[in-house]
Amino acid sequence: MSVIVAASPTAAPKRTRSLPRIFRSKAVLFGSIVLGVLILIAIFASVLGVVDPAAVQPRLRLKPPSAAAWLGTDHLGRDVYSRLVYGSRVSLLVGGVVALLAVVFGALLGLISGAVRWVDGLLMRAMDGVMAIPAILFAVAMIGALGADLVTICIAIAIPEIPRVARLVRSVVLTVREEPYIEAAVSMGTRTPTLIARHMLPNVLAPLIAQATYIASSAILIEASLSFLGIGMPDEVPSWGNMMANARLVFQVKPLLMLLPGLCIVLTVFAINRIGDGLRDLLDPRLAKSVGRLK
Amino acid sequence: MQVLLLIGRRIAATVPVLIAVALIAFVLLRISSGDPVAQLAGDNATPEAIAAIRARLGLDQPMIIQFLQWGWRVLHGDLGTSIVSGTPVLRLIGQHTAPTIAVSLMTMLVSVVIGVPLGVYAAWRRGGIVDQLTSVMTTAGFAVPTFAVGYVWIYLLSMQAGLFPVQGYVPLSGGVGRFLWHLTLPVLTLSFVYIALIARVSRTSLLEVMSDDYVRTARAKGLPERTVIFRHALRNAAVPIVSIIGIGVALLIGGVVITESIFNLPGLGRLTVDSVMARDYPVIQAVIIVFGGVYVLINLLIDLSYAAFDPRISLS
């Protein structure tokens, strides 16, 4: 055991050195700045000149932008600007929580599947089964069964993402498993959990982070879609998806109410995808070369 | 004979996946809040009456027995009865398949017809204006939610230009022209992300083979560029393109749910959303099984088609 622990400090300085390198990628830098601003908006939503986003004012329905309501009001007279600002919370929270859930459970299943041979077949067939059900359909069905609250929505969106993560991790583990240092660790009598945590997990961290960004952006899109279908977050909680769902009713007269939250979603997802693309190019030099040839 | 045996083995390999799908659908129904027995028995039912109904429905059996019994019925085409309308679920699904198949097939057709040439051209004229536009479009395609695309089309082509109807569906029996006219906006909406996906994969997989030796050989022996691309490069780049179409089926089905809701098409997606709103569990369960089955079937066909595209891949 002590030998394995002693081996880890050599890995530490390498990780800190690679951090600035990541931000040298324009895509990652752009995405991180936009995402950073969005996160700040979500955290400090209450001090950004907002009024109560749920305050219904029937006499002020569908007003154009003014000094009182910077971006006008919706079909119930609620302040659009305030709802947009608060809406960032739902999207970012769902994106972050789903990515975390999917990565943690996917990695766990993938590591077990790759390292313990007898569960591999069973686990992978189960994963195939989950993958055969379209993500939105699964989420719709699960929310239909359990009702819509933030926890259920996050779990419902996360479960269909787990197989992809598990497969990714498993494939890395299967390649790594043949490496001499694994053989060495096994011959020294390292137990399987230690083997997984100390020797296999570090190898999958980098591709996992790239995968996590794509999961986050797809989760944001799915959450918005669920709200749009009318089975997402309840209407009292402002989210970009249910703002768009409400805007359907008045789309013919006020397309702006649809456009603004739509743009917020696009910007957020685009920023996260840029981070993912940048990371993927850094991780896979072969792919980066073919992208680089573009210039 | 050998080939038939191998195809049979491939088909057999889908069985565990289908069982997993069925198990997920079964469990989803079981975890749902609300006891179906209590609903059936009414407010004033005695505990004995509830127990009797429970026994009649087989709900007093162990979970695994219940699953097997239910699975047996599903295998015999009995997907249960809608709680809301009392219609057998299978008939309900039959009534809603036509619009979904129409939209999906058209979308697939449009996406392949536009996406593949776009990707091929982008790879061929690498760095050119088409390549750059495709790159922008594919990046956008993945960031814009399907429903937002739908409303952009409605705004531009329906409200401003007045070219297409905002909503609705006309069956094929109502005339081919009207059928296609009503399908245009849904297909444009759904194919947006799909074209992006196919164009991107076509581009990268063609770029990959373009630097291979046989492409250089083909060029060196003086073949025209068109022959090099279509006969030598594209043929070899076909497998990733075909496989992304398979992966995209899940994306497509998910998109259908949303597209049908935007354009008010009476398809399976609409049926799903309506069933969720009405908590009509047997229907939700059946739709999952149907869509899961379709996904598995299409990917099986694609698996088998690899050998046709690339003789180096055997079916074993």
Coordinates of C-alpha atoms in Angstrom, one line a residue, chain A residues 125-126 128-134 136-138 140-147 221 224-225 228-231 244 248 251-252 255 258 265-266 269-270 273-274 277 280 286 290 293-294, chain B residues 16-17 20-21 24 28 31-33 126-127 131 139 142-145 147-148 151 154-155 159 203 208 250 253-254 257-258 261-262 272-273 276-277 279 281 284 287-288 291-292 295-296:
Chain A
R125 CA -26.2 -5.2 -21.6
A126 CA -28.1 -3.0 -19.0
D128 CA -27.3 -0.9 -23.9
G129 CA -30.9 -1.1 -22.7
V130 CA -30.7 2.4 -21.2
M131 CA -29.1 3.7 -24.4
A132 CA -31.9 2.3 -26.5
I133 CA -34.4 4.6 -24.9
P134 CA -34.1 8.2 -26.2
I136 CA -35.9 12.9 -23.7
L137 CA -38.4 10.0 -23.7
F138 CA -36.8 8.5 -20.6
V140 CA -40.5 12.4 -19.9
A141 CA -41.5 9.0 -18.6
M142 CA -39.7 9.2 -15.3
I143 CA -41.0 12.7 -14.6
G144 CA -44.5 11.4 -15.6
A145 CA -44.1 8.7 -13.0
L146 CA -42.5 10.7 -10.2
G147 CA -43.6 14.3 -10.8
L221 CA -31.2 21.6 -23.7
A224 CA -35.4 23.4 -21.5
S225 CA -37.2 20.9 -23.8
F228 CA -41.2 23.6 -23.1
L229 CA -43.3 20.5 -23.3
G230 CA -45.0 21.6 -20.1
I231 CA -43.6 18.8 -17.9
M244 CA -40.4 29.8 -23.9
R248 CA -45.9 30.0 -27.2
F251 CA -45.8 34.0 -30.1
Q252 CA -47.7 35.6 -33.0
P255 CA -41.9 36.8 -30.8
M258 CA -39.6 33.5 -27.3
I265 CA -30.0 28.9 -23.9
V266 CA -28.0 29.1 -27.1
V269 CA -24.9 25.8 -24.5
F270 CA -22.5 27.3 -27.0
N273 CA -19.6 23.3 -26.0
R274 CA -16.6 25.5 -26.9
D277 CA -14.4 21.2 -28.1
R280 CA -11.2 17.5 -26.8
R286 CA -4.8 13.7 -34.1
S290 CA -7.3 17.9 -38.7
R293 CA -5.4 22.2 -40.9
L294 CA -8.5 24.3 -41.4
Chain B
P16 CA -30.8 -9.0 -23.7
V17 CA -31.0 -5.4 -24.7
A20 CA -33.3 -4.5 -20.4
V21 CA -35.6 -2.0 -22.1
I24 CA -36.7 -0.3 -17.4
L28 CA -40.6 3.1 -14.3
I31 CA -42.0 3.5 -9.1
S32 CA -44.8 5.9 -10.1
S33 CA -46.5 7.7 -7.4
R126 CA -11.1 22.3 -47.0
G127 CA -11.0 25.9 -45.5
D131 CA -16.4 24.5 -45.2
T139 CA -21.6 24.3 -34.1
F142 CA -25.7 21.5 -31.5
A143 CA -26.4 24.7 -29.4
V144 CA -29.9 25.6 -30.5
P145 CA -32.8 23.7 -28.9
F147 CA -38.1 23.9 -30.4
A148 CA -36.3 27.2 -30.9
Y151 CA -40.2 28.8 -33.9
I154 CA -42.6 29.4 -38.0
Y155 CA -41.7 33.1 -37.7
M159 CA -45.8 34.3 -40.2
R203 CA -16.4 15.8 -43.2
E208 CA -9.3 11.0 -42.5
A250 CA -32.2 8.2 -30.7
I253 CA -36.9 10.1 -31.8
G254 CA -36.3 12.6 -29.0
V257 CA -41.5 14.3 -29.4
I258 CA -40.7 18.0 -29.4
S261 CA -45.7 19.1 -29.9
I262 CA -44.7 22.4 -31.7
T272 CA -46.4 10.4 -25.1
V273 CA -46.7 14.0 -23.9
V276 CA -47.7 12.0 -19.2
M277 CA -50.0 14.9 -18.6
R279 CA -50.7 10.0 -16.0
Y281 CA -48.9 4.9 -17.5
I284 CA -46.1 5.7 -21.5
V287 CA -44.2 4.0 -26.1
I288 CA -40.9 3.3 -24.4
F291 CA -39.3 3.4 -29.4
G292 CA -36.6 1.2 -27.7
Y295 CA -33.9 1.9 -32.0
V296 CA -32.5 -1.6 -31.4

